[in-house]
């Protein structure tokens, strides 16, 4: 098993067994982001040079090709793993980037946003996590601004698992498409998982357009999490950020 598929394995494992995915870590204190790399050798990548999230700035015009989205309605369950609330996708949804198909595995949320766009923070950010057949990852990030209620969140939040470790079968038909903005222009950079083991080599695709969520919907999430679940921005180092 290579490093990336090991990381994905951990992530997928954490979807069913919240406490089995490696040494304990948190968003603050002794086990917080500054110390993740020291918590365990398997978290060593957290001190790497190509980490996520970042402040997206110094943008380079790269005439990025559109992401080919092929999303179908289909979600299986919603779970609270103590670090986020995650919706697992049914098989059959994918994106194509660089001529490679990446299958959608799950999407989950961070409040406030992890990535910043030109220094701007958003109250909520969704990460749609995809993997190709070799375990390489591609994450589509969507920013939420406060405004009108979001239809997709309405369906998901109706079954919000309030306790850490809870996992509930989703009864509402929810398409991951509903999370995306209409305009799919995006920023791109090379980054990592934003949670331990912080594995690098992740294609980050950040939607330029935000979608709206109501104040109540954002608060419903932060209430269930009890604490912010955003890793602070990491040094960009030598990486170009493309648009
Ligand atoms: Zn995330």
JSON list of C-alpha atoms and ligand atoms in Angstrom, two decimals:
[
{"chain": "A", "resi": 1, "resn": "UNK", "atom": "CA", "xyz": [0.00, 0.00, 0.00]},
{"chain": "A", "resi": 2, "resn": "UNK", "atom": "CA", "xyz": [1.53, 3.34, -0.97]},
{"chain": "A", "resi": 3, "resn": "UNK", "atom": "CA", "xyz": [1.53, 6.44, 1.26]},
{"chain": "A", "resi": 4, "resn": "UNK", "atom": "CA", "xyz": [-1.39, 8.11, -0.46]},
{"chain": "A", "resi": 5, "resn": "UNK", "atom": "CA", "xyz": [-3.68, 5.14, -0.39]},
{"chain": "A", "resi": 6, "resn": "UNK", "atom": "CA", "xyz": [-2.70, 4.68, 3.25]},
{"chain": "A", "resi": 7, "resn": "UNK", "atom": "CA", "xyz": [-3.82, 8.27, 3.91]},
{"chain": "A", "resi": 8, "resn": "UNK", "atom": "CA", "xyz": [-7.04, 7.70, 2.01]},
{"chain": "A", "resi": 9, "resn": "UNK", "atom": "CA", "xyz": [-7.49, 4.47, 3.91]},
{"chain": "A", "resi": 10, "resn": "UNK", "atom": "CA", "xyz": [-7.21, 6.41, 7.15]},
{"chain": "A", "resi": 11, "resn": "UNK", "atom": "CA", "xyz": [-9.70, 8.94, 5.93]},
{"chain": "A", "resi": 12, "resn": "UNK", "atom": "CA", "xyz": [-12.19, 6.35, 4.80]},
{"chain": "A", "resi": 13, "resn": "UNK", "atom": "CA", "xyz": [-11.61, 4.40, 7.98]},
{"chain": "A", "resi": 14, "resn": "UNK", "atom": "CA", "xyz": [-12.27, 7.53, 9.99]},
{"chain": "A", "resi": 15, "resn": "UNK", "atom": "CA", "xyz": [-15.65, 7.68, 8.27]},
{"chain": "A", "resi": 16, "resn": "UNK", "atom": "CA", "xyz": [-16.71, 4.49, 10.00]},
{"chain": "A", "resi": 17, "resn": "UNK", "atom": "CA", "xyz": [-14.53, 4.34, 13.08]},
{"chain": "A", "resi": 18, "resn": "UNK", "atom": "CA", "xyz": [-13.98, 7.85, 14.33]},
{"chain": "A", "resi": 19, "resn": "UNK", "atom": "CA", "xyz": [-11.40, 6.95, 16.93]},
{"chain": "A", "resi": 20, "resn": "UNK", "atom": "CA", "xyz": [-9.34, 4.38, 15.07]},
{"chain": "A", "resi": 21, "resn": "UNK", "atom": "CA", "xyz": [-7.56, 6.73, 12.65]},
{"chain": "A", "resi": 22, "resn": "UNK", "atom": "CA", "xyz": [-4.14, 7.27, 14.22]},
{"chain": "A", "resi": 23, "resn": "UNK", "atom": "CA", "xyz": [-3.02, 9.15, 17.32]},
{"chain": "A", "resi": 24, "resn": "UNK", "atom": "CA", "xyz": [-5.39, 11.69, 18.82]},
{"chain": "A", "resi": 25, "resn": "UNK", "atom": "CA", "xyz": [-5.17, 15.26, 17.52]},
{"chain": "A", "resi": 26, "resn": "UNK", "atom": "CA", "xyz": [-7.16, 18.44, 18.02]},
{"chain": "A", "resi": 27, "resn": "UNK", "atom": "CA", "xyz": [-7.57, 21.96, 16.66]},
{"chain": "A", "resi": 28, "resn": "UNK", "atom": "CA", "xyz": [-6.10, 23.67, 19.72]},
{"chain": "A", "resi": 29, "resn": "UNK", "atom": "CA", "xyz": [-3.84, 23.07, 22.72]},
{"chain": "A", "resi": 30, "resn": "UNK", "atom": "CA", "xyz": [-1.16, 20.42, 23.17]},
{"chain": "A", "resi": 31, "resn": "UNK", "atom": "CA", "xyz": [-2.48, 18.24, 20.34]},
{"chain": "A", "resi": 32, "resn": "UNK", "atom": "CA", "xyz": [-3.18, 21.29, 18.15]},
{"chain": "A", "resi": 33, "resn": "UNK", "atom": "CA", "xyz": [-1.96, 22.18, 14.64]},
{"chain": "A", "resi": 34, "resn": "UNK", "atom": "CA", "xyz": [1.45, 23.55, 15.76]},
{"chain": "A", "resi": 35, "resn": "UNK", "atom": "CA", "xyz": [2.24, 20.15, 17.25]},
{"chain": "A", "resi": 36, "resn": "UNK", "atom": "CA", "xyz": [0.64, 17.74, 14.77]},
{"chain": "A", "resi": 37, "resn": "UNK", "atom": "CA", "xyz": [3.98, 16.78, 13.19]},
{"chain": "A", "resi": 38, "resn": "UNK", "atom": "CA", "xyz": [5.39, 15.94, 16.63]},
{"chain": "A", "resi": 39, "resn": "UNK", "atom": "CA", "xyz": [2.45, 13.82, 17.77]},
{"chain": "A", "resi": 40, "resn": "UNK", "atom": "CA", "xyz": [3.53, 10.80, 15.75]},
{"chain": "A", "resi": 41, "resn": "UNK", "atom": "CA", "xyz": [6.03, 9.86, 13.03]},
{"chain": "A", "resi": 42, "resn": "UNK", "atom": "CA", "xyz": [3.07, 9.09, 10.79]},
{"chain": "A", "resi": 43, "resn": "UNK", "atom": "CA", "xyz": [2.08, 12.78, 11.04]},
{"chain": "A", "resi": 44, "resn": "UNK", "atom": "CA", "xyz": [5.56, 13.96, 9.93]},
{"chain": "A", "resi": 45, "resn": "UNK", "atom": "CA", "xyz": [4.19, 15.37, 6.65]},
{"chain": "A", "resi": 46, "resn": "UNK", "atom": "CA", "xyz": [2.34, 18.04, 8.68]},
{"chain": "A", "resi": 47, "resn": "UNK", "atom": "CA", "xyz": [5.71, 19.87, 8.81]},
{"chain": "A", "resi": 48, "resn": "UNK", "atom": "CA", "xyz": [6.12, 19.62, 5.01]},
{"chain": "A", "resi": 49, "resn": "UNK", "atom": "CA", "xyz": [6.65, 22.38, 2.47]},
{"chain": "A", "resi": 50, "resn": "UNK", "atom": "CA", "xyz": [3.47, 21.81, 0.44]},
{"chain": "A", "resi": 51, "resn": "UNK", "atom": "CA", "xyz": [0.79, 21.97, 3.09]},
{"chain": "A", "resi": 52, "resn": "UNK", "atom": "CA", "xyz": [-2.84, 23.07, 3.01]},
{"chain": "A", "resi": 53, "resn": "UNK", "atom": "CA", "xyz": [-4.70, 25.27, 3.63]},
{"chain": "A", "resi": 54, "resn": "UNK", "atom": "CA", "xyz": [-3.14, 28.46, 2.22]},
{"chain": "A", "resi": 55, "resn": "UNK", "atom": "CA", "xyz": [-3.99, 32.06, 1.58]},
{"chain": "A", "resi": 56, "resn": "UNK", "atom": "CA", "xyz": [-4.58, 32.06, -2.19]},
{"chain": "A", "resi": 57, "resn": "UNK", "atom": "CA", "xyz": [-2.83, 35.09, -3.60]},
{"chain": "A", "resi": 58, "resn": "UNK", "atom": "CA", "xyz": [-0.12, 36.03, -6.10]},
{"chain": "A", "resi": 59, "resn": "UNK", "atom": "CA", "xyz": [-2.28, 34.33, -8.69]},
{"chain": "A", "resi": 60, "resn": "UNK", "atom": "CA", "xyz": [-0.81, 33.21, -12.00]},
{"chain": "A", "resi": 61, "resn": "UNK", "atom": "CA", "xyz": [-3.04, 33.20, -15.08]},
{"chain": "A", "resi": 62, "resn": "UNK", "atom": "CA", "xyz": [-2.72, 29.65, -16.40]},
{"chain": "A", "resi": 63, "resn": "UNK", "atom": "CA", "xyz": [-5.80, 29.35, -18.62]},
{"chain": "A", "resi": 64, "resn": "UNK", "atom": "CA", "xyz": [-6.97, 26.39, -16.55]},
{"chain": "A", "resi": 65, "resn": "UNK", "atom": "CA", "xyz": [-9.08, 23.84, -18.39]},
{"chain": "A", "resi": 66, "resn": "UNK", "atom": "CA", "xyz": [-12.58, 23.40, -16.96]},
{"chain": "A", "resi": 67, "resn": "UNK", "atom": "CA", "xyz": [-13.02, 20.60, -14.45]},
{"chain": "A", "resi": 68, "resn": "UNK", "atom": "CA", "xyz": [-15.31, 17.96, -15.97]},
{"chain": "A", "resi": 69, "resn": "UNK", "atom": "CA", "xyz": [-17.89, 17.27, -13.26]},
{"chain": "A", "resi": 70, "resn": "UNK", "atom": "CA", "xyz": [-19.94, 14.10, -13.50]},
{"chain": "A", "resi": 71, "resn": "UNK", "atom": "CA", "xyz": [-21.95, 14.15, -10.29]},
{"chain": "A", "resi": 72, "resn": "UNK", "atom": "CA", "xyz": [-25.05, 12.03, -9.71]},
{"chain": "A", "resi": 73, "resn": "UNK", "atom": "CA", "xyz": [-27.55, 12.25, -6.90]},
{"chain": "A", "resi": 74, "resn": "UNK", "atom": "CA", "xyz": [-26.49, 9.77, -4.29]},
{"chain": "A", "resi": 75, "resn": "UNK", "atom": "CA", "xyz": [-25.29, 10.02, -0.73]},
{"chain": "A", "resi": 76, "resn": "UNK", "atom": "CA", "xyz": [-25.26, 7.22, 1.75]},
{"chain": "A", "resi": 77, "resn": "UNK", "atom": "CA", "xyz": [-24.84, 8.62, 5.22]},
{"chain": "A", "resi": 78, "resn": "UNK", "atom": "CA", "xyz": [-23.85, 11.59, 7.33]},
{"chain": "A", "resi": 79, "resn": "UNK", "atom": "CA", "xyz": [-21.48, 11.28, 10.25]},
{"chain": "A", "resi": 80, "resn": "UNK", "atom": "CA", "xyz": [-19.82, 13.29, 12.98]},
{"chain": "A", "resi": 81, "resn": "UNK", "atom": "CA", "xyz": [-16.22, 12.11, 13.55]},
{"chain": "A", "resi": 82, "resn": "UNK", "atom": "CA", "xyz": [-15.45, 14.78, 16.16]},
{"chain": "A", "resi": 83, "resn": "UNK", "atom": "CA", "xyz": [-13.35, 16.74, 13.64]},
{"chain": "A", "resi": 84, "resn": "UNK", "atom": "CA", "xyz": [-16.04, 17.48, 11.07]},
{"chain": "A", "resi": 85, "resn": "UNK", "atom": "CA", "xyz": [-19.47, 16.52, 9.77]},
{"chain": "A", "resi": 86, "resn": "UNK", "atom": "CA", "xyz": [-19.09, 14.38, 6.68]},
{"chain": "A", "resi": 87, "resn": "UNK", "atom": "CA", "xyz": [-21.49, 13.16, 4.01]},
{"chain": "A", "resi": 88, "resn": "UNK", "atom": "CA", "xyz": [-20.43, 9.97, 2.26]},
{"chain": "A", "resi": 89, "resn": "UNK", "atom": "CA", "xyz": [-21.09, 9.76, -1.48]},
{"chain": "A", "resi": 90, "resn": "UNK", "atom": "CA", "xyz": [-22.57, 6.77, -3.25]},
{"chain": "A", "resi": 91, "resn": "UNK", "atom": "CA", "xyz": [-20.37, 5.34, -6.02]},
{"chain": "A", "resi": 92, "resn": "UNK", "atom": "CA", "xyz": [-20.81, 6.86, -9.47]},
{"chain": "A", "resi": 93, "resn": "UNK", "atom": "CA", "xyz": [-19.84, 10.53, -9.10]},
{"chain": "A", "resi": 94, "resn": "UNK", "atom": "CA", "xyz": [-16.50, 11.77, -10.41]},
{"chain": "A", "resi": 95, "resn": "UNK", "atom": "CA", "xyz": [-14.48, 14.63, -11.82]},
{"chain": "A", "resi": 96, "resn": "UNK", "atom": "CA", "xyz": [-11.87, 14.50, -14.57]},
{"chain": "A", "resi": 97, "resn": "UNK", "atom": "CA", "xyz": [-8.73, 16.61, -14.12]},
{"chain": "A", "resi": 98, "resn": "UNK", "atom": "CA", "xyz": [-5.49, 16.30, -16.12]},
{"chain": "A", "resi": 99, "resn": "UNK", "atom": "CA", "xyz": [-7.22, 13.53, -18.08]},
{"chain": "A", "resi": 100, "resn": "UNK", "atom": "CA", "xyz": [-7.53, 11.46, -14.90]},
{"chain": "A", "resi": 101, "resn": "UNK", "atom": "CA", "xyz": [-10.82, 10.34, -13.36]},
{"chain": "A", "resi": 102, "resn": "UNK", "atom": "CA", "xyz": [-11.16, 11.02, -9.63]},
{"chain": "A", "resi": 103, "resn": "UNK", "atom": "CA", "xyz": [-14.15, 9.42, -7.91]},
{"chain": "A", "resi": 104, "resn": "UNK", "atom": "CA", "xyz": [-16.03, 11.38, -5.29]},
{"chain": "A", "resi": 105, "resn": "UNK", "atom": "CA", "xyz": [-15.75, 9.72, -1.87]},
{"chain": "A", "resi": 106, "resn": "UNK", "atom": "CA", "xyz": [-17.21, 12.21, 0.58]},
{"chain": "A", "resi": 107, "resn": "UNK", "atom": "CA", "xyz": [-17.66, 15.86, 1.38]},
{"chain": "A", "resi": 108, "resn": "UNK", "atom": "CA", "xyz": [-17.26, 17.58, 4.73]},
{"chain": "A", "resi": 109, "resn": "UNK", "atom": "CA", "xyz": [-17.13, 21.03, 6.25]},
{"chain": "A", "resi": 110, "resn": "UNK", "atom": "CA", "xyz": [-14.87, 23.47, 8.07]},
{"chain": "A", "resi": 111, "resn": "UNK", "atom": "CA", "xyz": [-15.94, 26.60, 9.96]},
{"chain": "A", "resi": 112, "resn": "UNK", "atom": "CA", "xyz": [-14.50, 29.13, 9.50]},
{"chain": "A", "resi": 113, "resn": "UNK", "atom": "CA", "xyz": [-12.96, 28.43, 6.08]},
{"chain": "A", "resi": 114, "resn": "UNK", "atom": "CA", "xyz": [-9.51, 26.86, 5.98]},
{"chain": "A", "resi": 115, "resn": "UNK", "atom": "CA", "xyz": [-8.31, 28.43, 2.74]},
{"chain": "A", "resi": 116, "resn": "UNK", "atom": "CA", "xyz": [-8.38, 32.20, 2.40]},
{"chain": "A", "resi": 117, "resn": "UNK", "atom": "CA", "xyz": [-8.97, 33.88, -0.95]},
{"chain": "A", "resi": 118, "resn": "UNK", "atom": "CA", "xyz": [-6.77, 36.97, -1.27]},
{"chain": "A", "resi": 119, "resn": "UNK", "atom": "CA", "xyz": [-6.77, 37.23, 2.50]},
{"chain": "A", "resi": 120, "resn": "UNK", "atom": "CA", "xyz": [-10.53, 36.78, 2.87]},
{"chain": "A", "resi": 121, "resn": "UNK", "atom": "CA", "xyz": [-11.97, 34.21, 5.27]},
{"chain": "A", "resi": 122, "resn": "UNK", "atom": "CA", "xyz": [-15.44, 32.70, 4.79]},
{"chain": "A", "resi": 123, "resn": "UNK", "atom": "CA", "xyz": [-17.72, 31.41, 7.54]},
{"chain": "A", "resi": 124, "resn": "UNK", "atom": "CA", "xyz": [-17.87, 27.88, 6.09]},
{"chain": "A", "resi": 125, "resn": "UNK", "atom": "CA", "xyz": [-15.95, 25.80, 3.53]},
{"chain": "A", "resi": 126, "resn": "UNK", "atom": "CA", "xyz": [-16.90, 22.45, 1.99]},
{"chain": "A", "resi": 127, "resn": "UNK", "atom": "CA", "xyz": [-14.29, 19.96, 0.80]},
{"chain": "A", "resi": 128, "resn": "UNK", "atom": "CA", "xyz": [-15.37, 17.42, -1.81]},
{"chain": "A", "resi": 129, "resn": "UNK", "atom": "CA", "xyz": [-12.77, 14.65, -1.61]},
{"chain": "A", "resi": 130, "resn": "UNK", "atom": "CA", "xyz": [-11.99, 12.55, -4.69]},
{"chain": "A", "resi": 131, "resn": "UNK", "atom": "CA", "xyz": [-9.51, 9.74, -5.35]},
{"chain": "A", "resi": 132, "resn": "UNK", "atom": "CA", "xyz": [-8.22, 8.19, -8.55]},
{"chain": "A", "resi": 133, "resn": "UNK", "atom": "CA", "xyz": [-7.62, 4.46, -8.97]},
{"chain": "A", "resi": 134, "resn": "UNK", "atom": "CA", "xyz": [-4.10, 4.81, -7.52]},
{"chain": "A", "resi": 135, "resn": "UNK", "atom": "CA", "xyz": [-5.24, 6.67, -4.40]},
{"chain": "A", "resi": 136, "resn": "UNK", "atom": "CA", "xyz": [-4.15, 10.14, -5.60]},
{"chain": "A", "resi": 137, "resn": "UNK", "atom": "CA", "xyz": [-6.43, 12.80, -4.17]},
{"chain": "A", "resi": 138, "resn": "UNK", "atom": "CA", "xyz": [-8.20, 15.82, -5.63]},
{"chain": "A", "resi": 139, "resn": "UNK", "atom": "CA", "xyz": [-10.20, 18.14, -3.38]},
{"chain": "A", "resi": 140, "resn": "UNK", "atom": "CA", "xyz": [-12.77, 20.61, -4.69]},
{"chain": "A", "resi": 141, "resn": "UNK", "atom": "CA", "xyz": [-13.28, 23.41, -2.15]},
{"chain": "A", "resi": 142, "resn": "UNK", "atom": "CA", "xyz": [-16.42, 25.54, -2.03]},
{"chain": "A", "resi": 143, "resn": "UNK", "atom": "CA", "xyz": [-16.73, 28.68, 0.08]},
{"chain": "A", "resi": 144, "resn": "UNK", "atom": "CA", "xyz": [-20.00, 29.65, 1.75]},
{"chain": "A", "resi": 145, "resn": "UNK", "atom": "CA", "xyz": [-21.02, 33.25, 2.38]},
{"chain": "A", "resi": 146, "resn": "UNK", "atom": "CA", "xyz": [-23.77, 34.21, 4.79]},
{"chain": "A", "resi": 147, "resn": "UNK", "atom": "CA", "xyz": [-27.04, 34.84, 3.00]},
{"chain": "A", "resi": 148, "resn": "UNK", "atom": "CA", "xyz": [-29.98, 32.79, 1.84]},
{"chain": "A", "resi": 149, "resn": "UNK", "atom": "CA", "xyz": [-30.47, 29.29, 3.21]},
{"chain": "A", "resi": 150, "resn": "UNK", "atom": "CA", "xyz": [-28.70, 26.58, 1.23]},
{"chain": "A", "resi": 151, "resn": "UNK", "atom": "CA", "xyz": [-30.93, 23.80, -0.13]},
{"chain": "A", "resi": 152, "resn": "UNK", "atom": "CA", "xyz": [-28.28, 21.09, 0.02]},
{"chain": "A", "resi": 153, "resn": "UNK", "atom": "CA", "xyz": [-27.37, 21.95, 3.61]},
{"chain": "A", "resi": 154, "resn": "UNK", "atom": "CA", "xyz": [-31.04, 22.01, 4.50]},
{"chain": "A", "resi": 155, "resn": "UNK", "atom": "CA", "xyz": [-31.32, 18.34, 3.51]},
{"chain": "A", "resi": 156, "resn": "UNK", "atom": "CA", "xyz": [-28.06, 17.29, 5.14]},
{"chain": "A", "resi": 157, "resn": "UNK", "atom": "CA", "xyz": [-28.50, 19.31, 8.33]},
{"chain": "A", "resi": 158, "resn": "UNK", "atom": "CA", "xyz": [-32.00, 17.86, 8.83]},
{"chain": "A", "resi": 159, "resn": "UNK", "atom": "CA", "xyz": [-30.14, 14.72, 9.89]},
{"chain": "A", "resi": 160, "resn": "UNK", "atom": "CA", "xyz": [-27.14, 16.40, 11.50]},
{"chain": "A", "resi": 161, "resn": "UNK", "atom": "CA", "xyz": [-25.42, 13.88, 13.80]},
{"chain": "A", "resi": 162, "resn": "UNK", "atom": "CA", "xyz": [-24.98, 15.88, 16.97]},
{"chain": "A", "resi": 163, "resn": "UNK", "atom": "CA", "xyz": [-22.73, 13.50, 18.90]},
{"chain": "A", "resi": 164, "resn": "UNK", "atom": "CA", "xyz": [-19.15, 12.55, 18.08]},
{"chain": "A", "resi": 165, "resn": "UNK", "atom": "CA", "xyz": [-19.16, 9.05, 16.60]},
{"chain": "A", "resi": 166, "resn": "UNK", "atom": "CA", "xyz": [-22.75, 9.27, 15.32]},
{"chain": "A", "resi": 167, "resn": "UNK", "atom": "CA", "xyz": [-23.49, 8.06, 11.80]},
{"chain": "A", "resi": 168, "resn": "UNK", "atom": "CA", "xyz": [-26.94, 8.34, 10.28]},
{"chain": "A", "resi": 169, "resn": "UNK", "atom": "CA", "xyz": [-28.32, 6.95, 6.98]},
{"chain": "A", "resi": 170, "resn": "UNK", "atom": "CA", "xyz": [-29.38, 9.91, 4.83]},
{"chain": "A", "resi": 171, "resn": "UNK", "atom": "CA", "xyz": [-32.99, 9.69, 3.76]},
{"chain": "A", "resi": 172, "resn": "UNK", "atom": "CA", "xyz": [-33.04, 12.87, 1.64]},
{"chain": "A", "resi": 173, "resn": "UNK", "atom": "CA", "xyz": [-31.75, 12.62, -1.92]},
{"chain": "A", "resi": 174, "resn": "UNK", "atom": "CA", "xyz": [-28.75, 14.88, -2.00]},
{"chain": "A", "resi": 175, "resn": "UNK", "atom": "CA", "xyz": [-26.62, 15.52, -5.06]},
{"chain": "A", "resi": 176, "resn": "UNK", "atom": "CA", "xyz": [-23.10, 16.78, -4.53]},
{"chain": "A", "resi": 177, "resn": "UNK", "atom": "CA", "xyz": [-23.86, 18.98, -7.54]},
{"chain": "A", "resi": 178, "resn": "UNK", "atom": "CA", "xyz": [-26.07, 21.04, -5.23]},
{"chain": "A", "resi": 179, "resn": "UNK", "atom": "CA", "xyz": [-23.01, 22.09, -3.22]},
{"chain": "A", "resi": 180, "resn": "UNK", "atom": "CA", "xyz": [-21.28, 23.62, -6.27]},
{"chain": "A", "resi": 181, "resn": "UNK", "atom": "CA", "xyz": [-21.64, 27.22, -7.46]},
{"chain": "A", "resi": 182, "resn": "UNK", "atom": "CA", "xyz": [-23.09, 27.72, -10.94]},
{"chain": "A", "resi": 183, "resn": "UNK", "atom": "CA", "xyz": [-19.85, 29.24, -12.18]},
{"chain": "A", "resi": 184, "resn": "UNK", "atom": "CA", "xyz": [-17.11, 26.60, -11.92]},
{"chain": "A", "resi": 185, "resn": "UNK", "atom": "CA", "xyz": [-14.05, 28.83, -12.47]},
{"chain": "A", "resi": 186, "resn": "UNK", "atom": "CA", "xyz": [-11.41, 27.82, -9.98]},
{"chain": "A", "resi": 187, "resn": "UNK", "atom": "CA", "xyz": [-7.98, 28.35, -8.44]},
{"chain": "A", "resi": 188, "resn": "UNK", "atom": "CA", "xyz": [-5.52, 25.51, -8.38]},
{"chain": "A", "resi": 189, "resn": "UNK", "atom": "CA", "xyz": [-2.53, 24.64, -6.23]},
{"chain": "A", "resi": 190, "resn": "UNK", "atom": "CA", "xyz": [-0.62, 21.63, -5.02]},
{"chain": "A", "resi": 191, "resn": "UNK", "atom": "CA", "xyz": [-1.27, 20.89, -1.35]},
{"chain": "A", "resi": 192, "resn": "UNK", "atom": "CA", "xyz": [-2.06, 18.34, 1.32]},
{"chain": "A", "resi": 193, "resn": "UNK", "atom": "CA", "xyz": [-4.75, 16.92, 3.54]},
{"chain": "A", "resi": 194, "resn": "UNK", "atom": "CA", "xyz": [-5.57, 19.62, 6.09]},
{"chain": "A", "resi": 195, "resn": "UNK", "atom": "CA", "xyz": [-5.81, 17.08, 8.91]},
{"chain": "A", "resi": 196, "resn": "UNK", "atom": "CA", "xyz": [-3.24, 14.54, 10.12]},
{"chain": "A", "resi": 197, "resn": "UNK", "atom": "CA", "xyz": [-1.52, 12.71, 8.46]},
{"chain": "A", "resi": 198, "resn": "UNK", "atom": "CA", "xyz": [-1.34, 15.86, 6.23]},
{"chain": "A", "resi": 199, "resn": "UNK", "atom": "CA", "xyz": [-0.25, 13.75, 3.22]},
{"chain": "A", "resi": 200, "resn": "UNK", "atom": "CA", "xyz": [1.00, 15.87, 0.32]},
{"chain": "A", "resi": 201, "resn": "UNK", "atom": "CA", "xyz": [0.44, 15.50, -3.44]},
{"chain": "A", "resi": 202, "resn": "UNK", "atom": "CA", "xyz": [-3.20, 16.57, -3.23]},
{"chain": "A", "resi": 203, "resn": "UNK", "atom": "CA", "xyz": [-4.65, 18.52, -6.19]},
{"chain": "A", "resi": 204, "resn": "UNK", "atom": "CA", "xyz": [-6.53, 21.49, -4.71]},
{"chain": "A", "resi": 205, "resn": "UNK", "atom": "CA", "xyz": [-9.28, 23.02, -6.84]},
{"chain": "A", "resi": 206, "resn": "UNK", "atom": "CA", "xyz": [-10.89, 26.00, -5.10]},
{"chain": "A", "resi": 207, "resn": "UNK", "atom": "CA", "xyz": [-14.08, 27.38, -6.64]},
{"chain": "A", "resi": 208, "resn": "UNK", "atom": "CA", "xyz": [-13.81, 31.15, -7.20]},
{"chain": "A", "resi": 209, "resn": "UNK", "atom": "CA", "xyz": [-17.54, 31.69, -6.70]},
{"chain": "A", "resi": 210, "resn": "UNK", "atom": "CA", "xyz": [-19.06, 31.18, -3.27]},
{"chain": "A", "resi": 211, "resn": "UNK", "atom": "CA", "xyz": [-22.49, 29.77, -2.47]},
{"chain": "A", "resi": 212, "resn": "UNK", "atom": "CA", "xyz": [-24.80, 31.01, 0.26]},
{"chain": "A", "resi": 213, "resn": "UNK", "atom": "CA", "xyz": [-25.83, 29.50, 3.57]},
{"chain": "A", "resi": 214, "resn": "UNK", "atom": "CA", "xyz": [-28.01, 31.08, 6.22]},
{"chain": "A", "resi": 215, "resn": "UNK", "atom": "CA", "xyz": [-26.66, 32.32, 9.53]},
{"chain": "A", "resi": 216, "resn": "UNK", "atom": "CA", "xyz": [-28.73, 29.57, 11.22]},
{"chain": "A", "resi": 217, "resn": "UNK", "atom": "CA", "xyz": [-27.22, 26.86, 8.99]},
{"chain": "A", "resi": 218, "resn": "UNK", "atom": "CA", "xyz": [-23.68, 28.03, 9.73]},
{"chain": "A", "resi": 219, "resn": "UNK", "atom": "CA", "xyz": [-24.44, 28.21, 13.44]},
{"chain": "A", "resi": 220, "resn": "UNK", "atom": "CA", "xyz": [-26.01, 24.75, 13.40]},
{"chain": "A", "resi": 221, "resn": "UNK", "atom": "CA", "xyz": [-22.66, 23.39, 12.22]},
{"chain": "A", "resi": 222, "resn": "UNK", "atom": "CA", "xyz": [-20.47, 25.35, 14.63]},
{"chain": "A", "resi": 223, "resn": "UNK", "atom": "CA", "xyz": [-22.80, 24.36, 17.46]},
{"chain": "A", "resi": 224, "resn": "UNK", "atom": "CA", "xyz": [-22.37, 20.66, 16.72]},
{"chain": "A", "resi": 225, "resn": "UNK", "atom": "CA", "xyz": [-18.56, 21.01, 16.39]},
{"chain": "A", "resi": 226, "resn": "UNK", "atom": "CA", "xyz": [-18.26, 23.05, 19.66]},
{"chain": "A", "resi": 227, "resn": "UNK", "atom": "CA", "xyz": [-15.02, 24.61, 18.34]},
{"chain": "A", "resi": 228, "resn": "UNK", "atom": "CA", "xyz": [-13.55, 26.03, 15.11]},
{"chain": "A", "resi": 229, "resn": "UNK", "atom": "CA", "xyz": [-12.32, 23.20, 12.87]},
{"chain": "A", "resi": 230, "resn": "UNK", "atom": "CA", "xyz": [-9.98, 25.07, 10.55]},
{"chain": "A", "resi": 231, "resn": "UNK", "atom": "CA", "xyz": [-6.26, 24.44, 10.37]},
{"chain": "A", "resi": 232, "resn": "UNK", "atom": "CA", "xyz": [-4.41, 27.81, 10.15]},
{"chain": "A", "resi": 233, "resn": "UNK", "atom": "CA", "xyz": [-3.03, 28.75, 6.73]},
{"chain": "A", "resi": 234, "resn": "UNK", "atom": "CA", "xyz": [0.36, 27.27, 5.89]},
{"chain": "A", "resi": 235, "resn": "UNK", "atom": "CA", "xyz": [3.35, 28.78, 4.10]},
{"chain": "A", "resi": 236, "resn": "UNK", "atom": "CA", "xyz": [2.96, 28.79, 0.32]},
{"chain": "A", "resi": 237, "resn": "UNK", "atom": "CA", "xyz": [6.73, 28.39, -0.17]},
{"chain": "A", "resi": 238, "resn": "UNK", "atom": "CA", "xyz": [7.69, 27.77, -3.81]},
{"chain": "A", "resi": 239, "resn": "UNK", "atom": "CA", "xyz": [4.21, 26.79, -5.02]},
{"chain": "A", "resi": 240, "resn": "UNK", "atom": "CA", "xyz": [2.44, 28.67, -7.78]},
{"chain": "A", "resi": 241, "resn": "UNK", "atom": "CA", "xyz": [-1.26, 29.33, -7.28]},
{"chain": "A", "resi": 242, "resn": "UNK", "atom": "CA", "xyz": [-2.97, 29.18, -10.67]},
{"chain": "A", "resi": 243, "resn": "UNK", "atom": "CA", "xyz": [-6.20, 30.69, -11.92]},
{"chain": "B", "resi": 1, "resn": "LIG", "atom": "ZN1", "xyz": [-11.40, 19.30, 4.78]}
]
